[in-house]
CSV table of C-alpha atoms in Angstrom, one decimal:
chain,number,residue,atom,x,y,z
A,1,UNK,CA,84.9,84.4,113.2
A,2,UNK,CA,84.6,86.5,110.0
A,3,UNK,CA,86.8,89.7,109.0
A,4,UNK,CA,86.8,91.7,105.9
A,5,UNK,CA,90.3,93.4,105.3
A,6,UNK,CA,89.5,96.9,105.3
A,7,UNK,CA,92.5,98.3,105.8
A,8,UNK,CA,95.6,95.9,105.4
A,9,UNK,CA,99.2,96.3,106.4
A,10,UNK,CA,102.1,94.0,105.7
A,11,UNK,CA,101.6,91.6,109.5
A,12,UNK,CA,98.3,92.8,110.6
A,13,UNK,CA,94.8,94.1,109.2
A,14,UNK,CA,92.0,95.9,110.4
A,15,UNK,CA,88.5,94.6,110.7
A,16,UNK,CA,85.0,95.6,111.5
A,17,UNK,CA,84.3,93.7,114.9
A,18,UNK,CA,83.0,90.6,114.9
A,19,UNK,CA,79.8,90.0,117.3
A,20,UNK,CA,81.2,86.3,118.1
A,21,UNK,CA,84.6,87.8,119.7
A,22,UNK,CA,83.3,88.2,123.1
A,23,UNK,CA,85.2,85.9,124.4
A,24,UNK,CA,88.3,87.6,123.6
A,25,UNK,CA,86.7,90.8,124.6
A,26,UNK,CA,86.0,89.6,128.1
A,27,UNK,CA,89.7,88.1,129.0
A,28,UNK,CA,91.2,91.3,127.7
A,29,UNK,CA,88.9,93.6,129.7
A,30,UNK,CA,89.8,91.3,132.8
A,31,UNK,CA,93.6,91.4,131.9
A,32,UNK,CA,95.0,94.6,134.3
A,33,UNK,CA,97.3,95.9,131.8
A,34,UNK,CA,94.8,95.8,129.4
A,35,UNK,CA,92.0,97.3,131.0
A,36,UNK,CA,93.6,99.7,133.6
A,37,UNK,CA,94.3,102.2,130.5
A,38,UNK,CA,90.4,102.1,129.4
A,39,UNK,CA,89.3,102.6,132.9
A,40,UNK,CA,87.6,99.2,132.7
A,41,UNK,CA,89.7,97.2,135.5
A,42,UNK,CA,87.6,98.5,138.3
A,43,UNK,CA,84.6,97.5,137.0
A,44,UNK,CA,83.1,93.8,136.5
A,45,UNK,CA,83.2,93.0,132.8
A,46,UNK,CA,81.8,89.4,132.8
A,47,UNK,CA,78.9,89.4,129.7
A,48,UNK,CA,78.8,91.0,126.4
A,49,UNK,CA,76.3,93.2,127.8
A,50,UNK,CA,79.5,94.9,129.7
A,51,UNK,CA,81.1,95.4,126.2
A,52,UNK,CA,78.4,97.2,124.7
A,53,UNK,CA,80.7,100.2,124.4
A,54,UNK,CA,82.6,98.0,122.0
A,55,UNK,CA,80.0,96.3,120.1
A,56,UNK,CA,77.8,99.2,120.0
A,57,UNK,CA,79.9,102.6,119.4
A,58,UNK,CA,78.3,106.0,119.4
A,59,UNK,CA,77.9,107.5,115.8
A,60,UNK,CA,80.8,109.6,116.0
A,61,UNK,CA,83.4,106.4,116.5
A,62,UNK,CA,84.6,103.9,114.7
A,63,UNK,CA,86.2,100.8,116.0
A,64,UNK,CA,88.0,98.2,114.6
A,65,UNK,CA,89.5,94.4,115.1
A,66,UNK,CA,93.0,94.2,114.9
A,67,UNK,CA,93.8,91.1,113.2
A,68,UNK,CA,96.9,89.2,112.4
A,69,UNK,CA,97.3,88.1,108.5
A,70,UNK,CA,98.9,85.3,109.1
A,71,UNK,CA,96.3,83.0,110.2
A,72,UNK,CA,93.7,85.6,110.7
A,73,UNK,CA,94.0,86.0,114.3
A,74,UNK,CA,92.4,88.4,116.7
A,75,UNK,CA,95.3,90.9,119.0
A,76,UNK,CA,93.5,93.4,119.7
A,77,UNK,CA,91.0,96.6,119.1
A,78,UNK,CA,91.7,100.4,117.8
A,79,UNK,CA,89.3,102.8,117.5
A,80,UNK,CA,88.9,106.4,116.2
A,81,UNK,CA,86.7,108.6,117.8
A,82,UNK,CA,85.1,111.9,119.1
A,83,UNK,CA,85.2,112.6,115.0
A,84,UNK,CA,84.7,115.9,114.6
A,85,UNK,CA,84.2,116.3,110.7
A,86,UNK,CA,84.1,120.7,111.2
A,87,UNK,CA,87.0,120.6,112.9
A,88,UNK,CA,88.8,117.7,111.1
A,89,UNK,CA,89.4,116.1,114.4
A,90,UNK,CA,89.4,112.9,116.4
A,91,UNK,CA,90.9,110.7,118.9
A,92,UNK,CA,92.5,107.6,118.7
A,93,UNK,CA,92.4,104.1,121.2
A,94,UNK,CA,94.2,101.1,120.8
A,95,UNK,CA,95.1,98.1,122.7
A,96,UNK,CA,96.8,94.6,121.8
A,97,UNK,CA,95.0,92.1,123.9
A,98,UNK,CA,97.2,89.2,123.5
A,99,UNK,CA,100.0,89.2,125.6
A,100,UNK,CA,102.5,87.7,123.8
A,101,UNK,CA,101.7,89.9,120.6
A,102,UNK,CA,103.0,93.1,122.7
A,103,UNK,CA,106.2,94.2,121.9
A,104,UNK,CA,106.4,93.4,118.2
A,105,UNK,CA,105.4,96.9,116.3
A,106,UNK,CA,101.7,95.0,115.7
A,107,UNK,CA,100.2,98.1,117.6
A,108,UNK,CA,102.8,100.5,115.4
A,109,UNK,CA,101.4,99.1,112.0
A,110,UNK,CA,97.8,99.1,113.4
A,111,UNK,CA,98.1,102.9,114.1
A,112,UNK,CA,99.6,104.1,110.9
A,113,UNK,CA,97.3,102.2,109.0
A,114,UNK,CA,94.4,104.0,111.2
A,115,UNK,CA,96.5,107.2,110.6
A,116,UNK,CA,96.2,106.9,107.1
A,117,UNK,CA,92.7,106.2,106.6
A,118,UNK,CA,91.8,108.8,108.9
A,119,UNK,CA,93.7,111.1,107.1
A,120,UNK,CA,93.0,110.0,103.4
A,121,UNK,CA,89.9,108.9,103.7
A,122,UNK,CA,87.9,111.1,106.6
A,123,UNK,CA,89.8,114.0,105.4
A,124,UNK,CA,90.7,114.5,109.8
A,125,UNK,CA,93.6,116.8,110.4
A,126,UNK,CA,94.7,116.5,113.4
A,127,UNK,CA,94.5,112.9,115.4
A,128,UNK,CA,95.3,112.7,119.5
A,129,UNK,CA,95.7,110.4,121.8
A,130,UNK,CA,95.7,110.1,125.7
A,131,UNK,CA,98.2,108.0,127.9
A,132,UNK,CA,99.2,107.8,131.1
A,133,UNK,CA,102.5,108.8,131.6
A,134,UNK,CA,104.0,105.8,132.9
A,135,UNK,CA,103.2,103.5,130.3
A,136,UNK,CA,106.8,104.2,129.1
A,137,UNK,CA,106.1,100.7,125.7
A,138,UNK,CA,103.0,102.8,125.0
A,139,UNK,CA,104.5,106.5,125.0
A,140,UNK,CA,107.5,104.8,123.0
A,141,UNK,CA,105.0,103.9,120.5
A,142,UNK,CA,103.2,106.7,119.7
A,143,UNK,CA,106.7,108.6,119.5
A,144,UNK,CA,107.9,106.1,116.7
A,145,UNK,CA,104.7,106.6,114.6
A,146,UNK,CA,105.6,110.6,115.0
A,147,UNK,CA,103.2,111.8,118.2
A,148,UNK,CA,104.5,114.2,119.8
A,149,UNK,CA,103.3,115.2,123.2
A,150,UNK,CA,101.0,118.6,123.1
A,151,UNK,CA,99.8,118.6,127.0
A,152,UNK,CA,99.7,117.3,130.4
A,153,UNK,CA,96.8,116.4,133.3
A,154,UNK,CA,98.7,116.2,136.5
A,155,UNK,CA,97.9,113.5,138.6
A,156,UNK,CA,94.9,112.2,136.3
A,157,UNK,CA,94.4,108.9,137.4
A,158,UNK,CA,94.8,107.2,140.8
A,159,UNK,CA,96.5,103.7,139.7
A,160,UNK,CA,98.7,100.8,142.3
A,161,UNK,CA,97.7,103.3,145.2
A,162,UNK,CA,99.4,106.4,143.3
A,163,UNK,CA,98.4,109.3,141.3
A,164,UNK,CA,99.6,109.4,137.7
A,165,UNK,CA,99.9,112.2,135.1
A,166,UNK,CA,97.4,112.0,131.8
A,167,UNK,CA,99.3,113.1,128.5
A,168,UNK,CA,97.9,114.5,125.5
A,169,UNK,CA,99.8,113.5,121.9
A,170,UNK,CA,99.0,115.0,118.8
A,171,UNK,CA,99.8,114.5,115.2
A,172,UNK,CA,99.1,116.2,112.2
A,173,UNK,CA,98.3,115.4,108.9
A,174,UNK,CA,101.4,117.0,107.0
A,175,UNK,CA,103.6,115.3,109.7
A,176,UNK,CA,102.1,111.9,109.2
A,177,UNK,CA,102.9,113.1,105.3
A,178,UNK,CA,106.2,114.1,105.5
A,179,UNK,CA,107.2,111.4,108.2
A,180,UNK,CA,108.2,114.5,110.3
A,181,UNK,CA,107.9,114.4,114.2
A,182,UNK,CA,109.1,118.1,114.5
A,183,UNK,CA,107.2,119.3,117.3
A,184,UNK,CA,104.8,122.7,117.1
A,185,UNK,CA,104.3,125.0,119.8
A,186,UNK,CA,100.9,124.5,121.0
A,187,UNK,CA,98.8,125.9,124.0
A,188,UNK,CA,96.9,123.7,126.2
């Protein structure tokens, strides 16, 4: 497989996707806790054809391999999209594929470096997110890089015969500055 370091952190880079990862793609997609968040789990995901939403993103999108340094190994996938350059807004997605790299701040890294070139470079100002509320590691996460929760979808998704809330998080480019997770009022 071939990656280009296009943004680098101090354990994990991110790449432009490689076409030959498909492989990886299709385990992940097939792995519940993977997939359940993307809405993917229900549906069969067995060719690359099925991943075409990850090979082939719309213009406003861009996705990226995660990849460890050491050893340049695939984890795992974030994306940036519904870029909205008059607004100076988008949406982040992220997941860490490999199970035993879960856990270890890899996903942490990945989004700050993300953060930052979304930020710096695509001049965004305000980057969100959407979670279900009980994926408590995930939530945890996003809190630690300095999201803060902005809104709430009761009962969103229907999950392990249950409903489950959708959250909104937000951050903004002078908190991601200034390292600040002071929260704003906002109205959703």
């Amino acid at each position: 497989m071939q990656y280009y370091k296009k943004m680098v952190g101090s354990r994990v880079y991110l790449s432009p996707i490689d076409d030959s990862e498909v492989e990886s793609y299709l385990k992940w997609m097939n792995d519940e806790a993977v997939a359940i968040p993307f809405g993917q789990y229900s549906r069969v995901v067995s060719s690359r054809e099925d991943l075409k939403w990850i090979y082939e993103p719309p213009k406003d999108m861009q996705r990226y391999a995660i990849v460890l340094l050491d050893g340049d190994v695939l984890i795992g996938n974030i994306s940036l999209h519904n870029i909205d350059h008059l607004h100076r807004n988008a949406f982040i997605g992220i997941f860490i594929g490999e199970e035993q790299q879960r856990g270890q701040g890899l996903g942490a890294e990945a989004i700050r470096l993300i953060l930052q070139y979304g930020f710096k470079t695509l001049n965004l100002h305000n980057i969100m997110l959407t979670v279900h509320a009980d994926n408590d590691a995930g939530i945890a996460c996003y809190k630690n890089v300095g999201f803060r929760e902005v809104g709430r979808l009761p009962e969103w998704t229907f999950k392990d015969g249950k409903y489950v809330d959708k959250l909104y998080m937000s951050i903004m480019e002078h908190e991601f500055e200034s390292g600040s997770a002071t929260p704003a009022p906002m109205n959703v």
